PDB file of C-alpha atoms in Angstrom:
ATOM      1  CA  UNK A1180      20.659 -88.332 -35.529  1.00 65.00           C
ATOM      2  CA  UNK A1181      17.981 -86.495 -36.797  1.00 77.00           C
ATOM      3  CA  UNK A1182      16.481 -84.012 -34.834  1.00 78.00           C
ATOM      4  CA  UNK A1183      12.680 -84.512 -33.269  1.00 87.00           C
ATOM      5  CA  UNK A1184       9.506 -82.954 -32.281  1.00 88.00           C
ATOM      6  CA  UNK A1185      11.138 -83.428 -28.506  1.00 90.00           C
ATOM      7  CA  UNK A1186      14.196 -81.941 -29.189  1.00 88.00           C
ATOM      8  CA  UNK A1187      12.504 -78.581 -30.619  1.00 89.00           C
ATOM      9  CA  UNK A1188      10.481 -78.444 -27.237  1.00 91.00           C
ATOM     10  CA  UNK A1189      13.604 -79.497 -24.682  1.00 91.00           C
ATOM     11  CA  UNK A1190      15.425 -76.566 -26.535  1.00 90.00           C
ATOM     12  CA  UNK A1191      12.356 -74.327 -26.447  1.00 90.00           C
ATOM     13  CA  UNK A1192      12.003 -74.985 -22.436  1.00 90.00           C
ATOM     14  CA  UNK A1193      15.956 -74.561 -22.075  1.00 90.00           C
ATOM     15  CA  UNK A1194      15.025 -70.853 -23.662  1.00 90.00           C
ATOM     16  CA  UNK A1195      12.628 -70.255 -21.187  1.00 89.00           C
ATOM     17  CA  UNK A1196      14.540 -71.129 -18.307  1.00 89.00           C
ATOM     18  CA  UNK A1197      17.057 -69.022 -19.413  1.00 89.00           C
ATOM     19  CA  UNK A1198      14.841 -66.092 -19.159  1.00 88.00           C
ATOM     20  CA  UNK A1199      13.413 -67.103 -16.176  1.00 89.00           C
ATOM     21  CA  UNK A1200      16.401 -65.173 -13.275  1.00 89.00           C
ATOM     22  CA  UNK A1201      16.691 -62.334 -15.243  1.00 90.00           C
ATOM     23  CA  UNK A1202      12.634 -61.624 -15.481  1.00 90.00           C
ATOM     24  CA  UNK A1203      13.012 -62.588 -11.938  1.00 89.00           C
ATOM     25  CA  UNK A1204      15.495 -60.048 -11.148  1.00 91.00           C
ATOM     26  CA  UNK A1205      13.651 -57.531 -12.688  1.00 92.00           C
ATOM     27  CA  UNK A1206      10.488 -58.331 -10.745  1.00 92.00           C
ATOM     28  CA  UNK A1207      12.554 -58.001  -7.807  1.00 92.00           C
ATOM     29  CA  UNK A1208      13.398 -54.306  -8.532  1.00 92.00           C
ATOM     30  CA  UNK A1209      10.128 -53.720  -9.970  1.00 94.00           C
ATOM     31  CA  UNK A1210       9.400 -54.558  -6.482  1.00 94.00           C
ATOM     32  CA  UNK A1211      11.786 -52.526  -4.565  1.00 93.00           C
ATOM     33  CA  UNK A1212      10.385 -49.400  -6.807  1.00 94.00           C
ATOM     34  CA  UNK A1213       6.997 -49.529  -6.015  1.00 94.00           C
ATOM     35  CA  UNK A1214       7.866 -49.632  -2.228  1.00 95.00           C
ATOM     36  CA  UNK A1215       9.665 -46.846  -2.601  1.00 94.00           C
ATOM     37  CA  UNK A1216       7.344 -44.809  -4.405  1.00 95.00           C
ATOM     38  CA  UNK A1217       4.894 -46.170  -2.240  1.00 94.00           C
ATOM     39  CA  UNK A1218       7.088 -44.674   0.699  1.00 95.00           C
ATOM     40  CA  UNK A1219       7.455 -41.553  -1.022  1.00 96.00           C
ATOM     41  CA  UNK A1220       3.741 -41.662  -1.734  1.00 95.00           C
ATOM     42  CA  UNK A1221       2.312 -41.605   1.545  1.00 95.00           C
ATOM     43  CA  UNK A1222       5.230 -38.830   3.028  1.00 95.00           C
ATOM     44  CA  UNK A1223       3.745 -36.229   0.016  1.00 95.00           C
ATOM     45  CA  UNK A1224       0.076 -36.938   0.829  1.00 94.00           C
ATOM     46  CA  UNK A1225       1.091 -36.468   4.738  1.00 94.00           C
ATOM     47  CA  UNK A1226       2.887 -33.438   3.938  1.00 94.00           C
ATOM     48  CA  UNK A1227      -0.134 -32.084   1.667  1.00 93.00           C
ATOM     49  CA  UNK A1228      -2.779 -33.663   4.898  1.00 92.00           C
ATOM     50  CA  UNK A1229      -0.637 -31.105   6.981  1.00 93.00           C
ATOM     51  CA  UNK A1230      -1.133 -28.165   4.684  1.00 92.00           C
ATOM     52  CA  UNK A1231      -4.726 -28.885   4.361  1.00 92.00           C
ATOM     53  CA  UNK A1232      -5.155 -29.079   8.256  1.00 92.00           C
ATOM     54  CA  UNK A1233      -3.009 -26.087   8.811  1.00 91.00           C
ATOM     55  CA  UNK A1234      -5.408 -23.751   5.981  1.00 90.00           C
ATOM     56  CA  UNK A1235      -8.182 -25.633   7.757  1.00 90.00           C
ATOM     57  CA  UNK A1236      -7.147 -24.198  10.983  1.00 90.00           C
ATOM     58  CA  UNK A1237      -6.391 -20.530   9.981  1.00 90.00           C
ATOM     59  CA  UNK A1238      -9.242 -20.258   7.752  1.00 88.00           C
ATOM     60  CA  UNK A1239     -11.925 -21.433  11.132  1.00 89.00           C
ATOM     61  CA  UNK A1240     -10.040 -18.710  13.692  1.00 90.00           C
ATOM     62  CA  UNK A1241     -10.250 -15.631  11.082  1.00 89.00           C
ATOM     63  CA  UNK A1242     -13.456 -16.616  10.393  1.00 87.00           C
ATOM     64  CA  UNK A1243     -14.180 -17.073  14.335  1.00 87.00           C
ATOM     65  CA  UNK A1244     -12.569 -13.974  14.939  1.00 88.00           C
ATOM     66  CA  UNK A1245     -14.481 -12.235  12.117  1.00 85.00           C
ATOM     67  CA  UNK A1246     -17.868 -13.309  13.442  1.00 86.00           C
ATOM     68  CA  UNK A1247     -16.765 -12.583  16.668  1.00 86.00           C
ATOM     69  CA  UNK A1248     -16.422  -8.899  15.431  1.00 85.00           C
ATOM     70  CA  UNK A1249     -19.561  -8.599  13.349  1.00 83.00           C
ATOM     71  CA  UNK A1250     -21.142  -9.519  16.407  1.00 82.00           C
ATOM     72  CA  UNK A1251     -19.988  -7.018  18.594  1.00 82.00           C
ATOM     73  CA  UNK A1252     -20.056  -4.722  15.683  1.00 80.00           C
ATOM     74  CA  UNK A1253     -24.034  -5.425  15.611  1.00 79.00           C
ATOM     75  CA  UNK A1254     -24.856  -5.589  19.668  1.00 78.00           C
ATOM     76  CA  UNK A1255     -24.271  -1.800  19.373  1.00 70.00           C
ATOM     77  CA  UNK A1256     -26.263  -1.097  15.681  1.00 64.00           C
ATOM     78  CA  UNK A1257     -29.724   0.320  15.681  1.00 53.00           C
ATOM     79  CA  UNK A1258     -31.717  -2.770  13.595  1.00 50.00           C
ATOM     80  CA  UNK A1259     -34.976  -2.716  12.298  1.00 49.00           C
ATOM     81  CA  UNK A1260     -35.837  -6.698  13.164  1.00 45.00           C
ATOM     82  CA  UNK A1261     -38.314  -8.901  12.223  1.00 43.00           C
ATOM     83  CA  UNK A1262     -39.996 -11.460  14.788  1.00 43.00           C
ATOM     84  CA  UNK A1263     -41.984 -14.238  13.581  1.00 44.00           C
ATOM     85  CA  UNK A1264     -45.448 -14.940  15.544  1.00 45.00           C
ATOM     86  CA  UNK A1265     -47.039 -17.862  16.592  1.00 46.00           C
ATOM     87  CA  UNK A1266     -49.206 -18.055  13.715  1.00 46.00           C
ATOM     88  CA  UNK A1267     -46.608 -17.547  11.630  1.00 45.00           C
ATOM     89  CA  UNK A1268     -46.586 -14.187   9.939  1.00 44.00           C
ATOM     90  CA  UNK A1269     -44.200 -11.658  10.496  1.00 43.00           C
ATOM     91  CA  UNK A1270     -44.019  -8.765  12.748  1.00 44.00           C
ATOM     92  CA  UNK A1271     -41.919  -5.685  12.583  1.00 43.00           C
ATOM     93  CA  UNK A1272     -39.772  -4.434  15.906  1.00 44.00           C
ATOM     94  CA  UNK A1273     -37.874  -1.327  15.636  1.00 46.00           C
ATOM     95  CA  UNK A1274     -36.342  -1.761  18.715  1.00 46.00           C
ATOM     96  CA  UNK A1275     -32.038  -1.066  19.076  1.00 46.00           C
ATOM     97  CA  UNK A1276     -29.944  -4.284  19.592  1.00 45.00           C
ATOM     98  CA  UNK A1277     -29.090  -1.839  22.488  1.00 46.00           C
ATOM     99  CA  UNK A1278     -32.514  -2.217  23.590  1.00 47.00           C
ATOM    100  CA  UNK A1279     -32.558  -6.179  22.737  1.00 43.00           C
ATOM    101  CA  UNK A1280     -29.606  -7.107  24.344  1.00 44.00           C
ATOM    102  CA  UNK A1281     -29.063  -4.285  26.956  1.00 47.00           C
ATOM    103  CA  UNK A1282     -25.623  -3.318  25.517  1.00 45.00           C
ATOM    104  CA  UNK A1283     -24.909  -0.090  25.365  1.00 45.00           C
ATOM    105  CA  UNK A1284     -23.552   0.689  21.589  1.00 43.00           C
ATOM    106  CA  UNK A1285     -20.150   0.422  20.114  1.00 42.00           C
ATOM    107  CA  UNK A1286     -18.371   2.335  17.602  1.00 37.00           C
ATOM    108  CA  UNK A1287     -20.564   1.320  14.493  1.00 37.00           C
ATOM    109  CA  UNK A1288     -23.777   3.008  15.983  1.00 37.00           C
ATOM    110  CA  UNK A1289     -23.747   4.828  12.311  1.00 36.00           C
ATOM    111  CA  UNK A1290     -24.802   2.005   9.839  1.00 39.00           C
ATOM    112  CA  UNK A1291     -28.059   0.862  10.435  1.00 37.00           C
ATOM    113  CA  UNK A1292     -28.644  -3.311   9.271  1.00 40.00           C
ATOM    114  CA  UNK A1293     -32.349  -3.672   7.999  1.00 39.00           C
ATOM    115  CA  UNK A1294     -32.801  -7.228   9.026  1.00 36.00           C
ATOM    116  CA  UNK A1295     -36.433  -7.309   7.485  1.00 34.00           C
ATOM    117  CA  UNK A1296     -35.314  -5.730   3.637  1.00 36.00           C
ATOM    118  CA  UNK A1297     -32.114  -8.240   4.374  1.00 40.00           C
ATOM    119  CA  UNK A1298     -30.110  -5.174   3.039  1.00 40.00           C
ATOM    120  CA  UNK A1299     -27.331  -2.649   5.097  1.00 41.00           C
ATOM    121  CA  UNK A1300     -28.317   0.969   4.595  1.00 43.00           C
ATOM    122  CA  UNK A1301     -25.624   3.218   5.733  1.00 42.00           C
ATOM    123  CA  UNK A1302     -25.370   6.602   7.437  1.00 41.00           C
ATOM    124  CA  UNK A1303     -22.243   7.463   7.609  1.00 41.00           C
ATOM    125  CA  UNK A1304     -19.174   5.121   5.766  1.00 48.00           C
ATOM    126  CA  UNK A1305     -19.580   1.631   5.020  1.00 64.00           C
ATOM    127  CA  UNK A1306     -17.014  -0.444   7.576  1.00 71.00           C
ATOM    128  CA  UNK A1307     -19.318  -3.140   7.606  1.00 72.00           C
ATOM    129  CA  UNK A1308     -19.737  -3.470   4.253  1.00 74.00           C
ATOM    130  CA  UNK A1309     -15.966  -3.342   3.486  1.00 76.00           C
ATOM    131  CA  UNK A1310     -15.541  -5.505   6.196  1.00 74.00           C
ATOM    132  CA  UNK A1311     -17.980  -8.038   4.931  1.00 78.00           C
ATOM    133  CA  UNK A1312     -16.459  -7.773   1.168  1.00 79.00           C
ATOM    134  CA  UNK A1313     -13.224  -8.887   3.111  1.00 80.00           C
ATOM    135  CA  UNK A1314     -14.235 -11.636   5.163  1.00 79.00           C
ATOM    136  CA  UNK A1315     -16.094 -13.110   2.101  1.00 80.00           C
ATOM    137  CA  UNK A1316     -12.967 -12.507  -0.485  1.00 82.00           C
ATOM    138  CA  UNK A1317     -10.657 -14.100   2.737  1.00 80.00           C
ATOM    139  CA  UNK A1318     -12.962 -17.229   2.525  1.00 80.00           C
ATOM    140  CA  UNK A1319     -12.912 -17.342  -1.050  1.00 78.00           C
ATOM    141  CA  UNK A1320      -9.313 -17.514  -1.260  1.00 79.00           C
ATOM    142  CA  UNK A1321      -9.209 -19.716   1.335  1.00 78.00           C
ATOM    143  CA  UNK A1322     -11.105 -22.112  -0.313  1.00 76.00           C
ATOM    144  CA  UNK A1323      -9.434 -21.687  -3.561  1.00 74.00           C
ATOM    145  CA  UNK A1324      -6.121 -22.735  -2.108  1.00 74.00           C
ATOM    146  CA  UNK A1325      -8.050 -25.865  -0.041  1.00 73.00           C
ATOM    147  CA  UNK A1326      -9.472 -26.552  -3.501  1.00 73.00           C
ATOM    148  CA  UNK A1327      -5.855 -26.218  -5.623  1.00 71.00           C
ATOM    149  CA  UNK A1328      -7.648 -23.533  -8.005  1.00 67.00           C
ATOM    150  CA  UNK A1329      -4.577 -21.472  -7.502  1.00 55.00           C
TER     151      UNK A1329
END
């Protein structure tokens, strides 16, 4: 019997359904790996949400803790401050924080801040300078490890 057009396409569906259990096999574990990377997935991006948090954390109490100690650093500087009037220009008070705020001053009564010239002059050592340069290169680094620059 001579072979037909129908036989080439019952032999060329036979083929196919052939392949048809093992492509479905391999969908099936196709399947069962993307769950589990999928699993794996979300545990590293909770693990890297918990580092971020944690920095987060640390980084707001040192810097909480460092303004809390420029602040009582300046409540006890001599400052040079400018005021702003009500039509707008502004007016130079040479009054103390110590006279400002009625706190008597603290340990840094040596470096004088000149609010107005938005510079620090100093008299005697530069703490608050230093301590400024460290605050801002603890923030920095900080930031650089939130970021992933490091």
């Amino acid at each position: 019997m001579p072979v037909t057009r129908m036989d080439h396409r019952i032999e060329a569906l036979e083929s196919v359904v052939v392949q048809i259990q093992p492509l479905g096999n391999a969908v099936v574990g196709l399947k069962g790996d993307l769950e589990h990377l999928n699993a794996r997935l979300g545990m590293e991006l909770s693990k890297l949400n918990d580092k971020i948090e944690a920095s987060l954390a640390v980084g707001r109490k040192e810097l909480n803790e460092g303004l809390q100690i420029l602040a009582k650093m300046i409540k006890g500087i001599p400052q040079e401050s400018t005021g702003v009037t009500d039509a707008g220009s502004e007016m130079k008070s040479t009054a103390s924080i110590t006279e400002l705020t009625g706190s008597k001053p603290g340990a840094t009564e040596n470096i004088v801040i000149c609010a107005a010239e938005g510079s620090t002059r100093r008299r005697s050592g530069n703490a608050l300078e230093s301590w400024v340069q460290l605050l801002r290169f603890q923030l920095e680094l900080k930031l650089g490890q939130f970021l992933g620059l490091e």
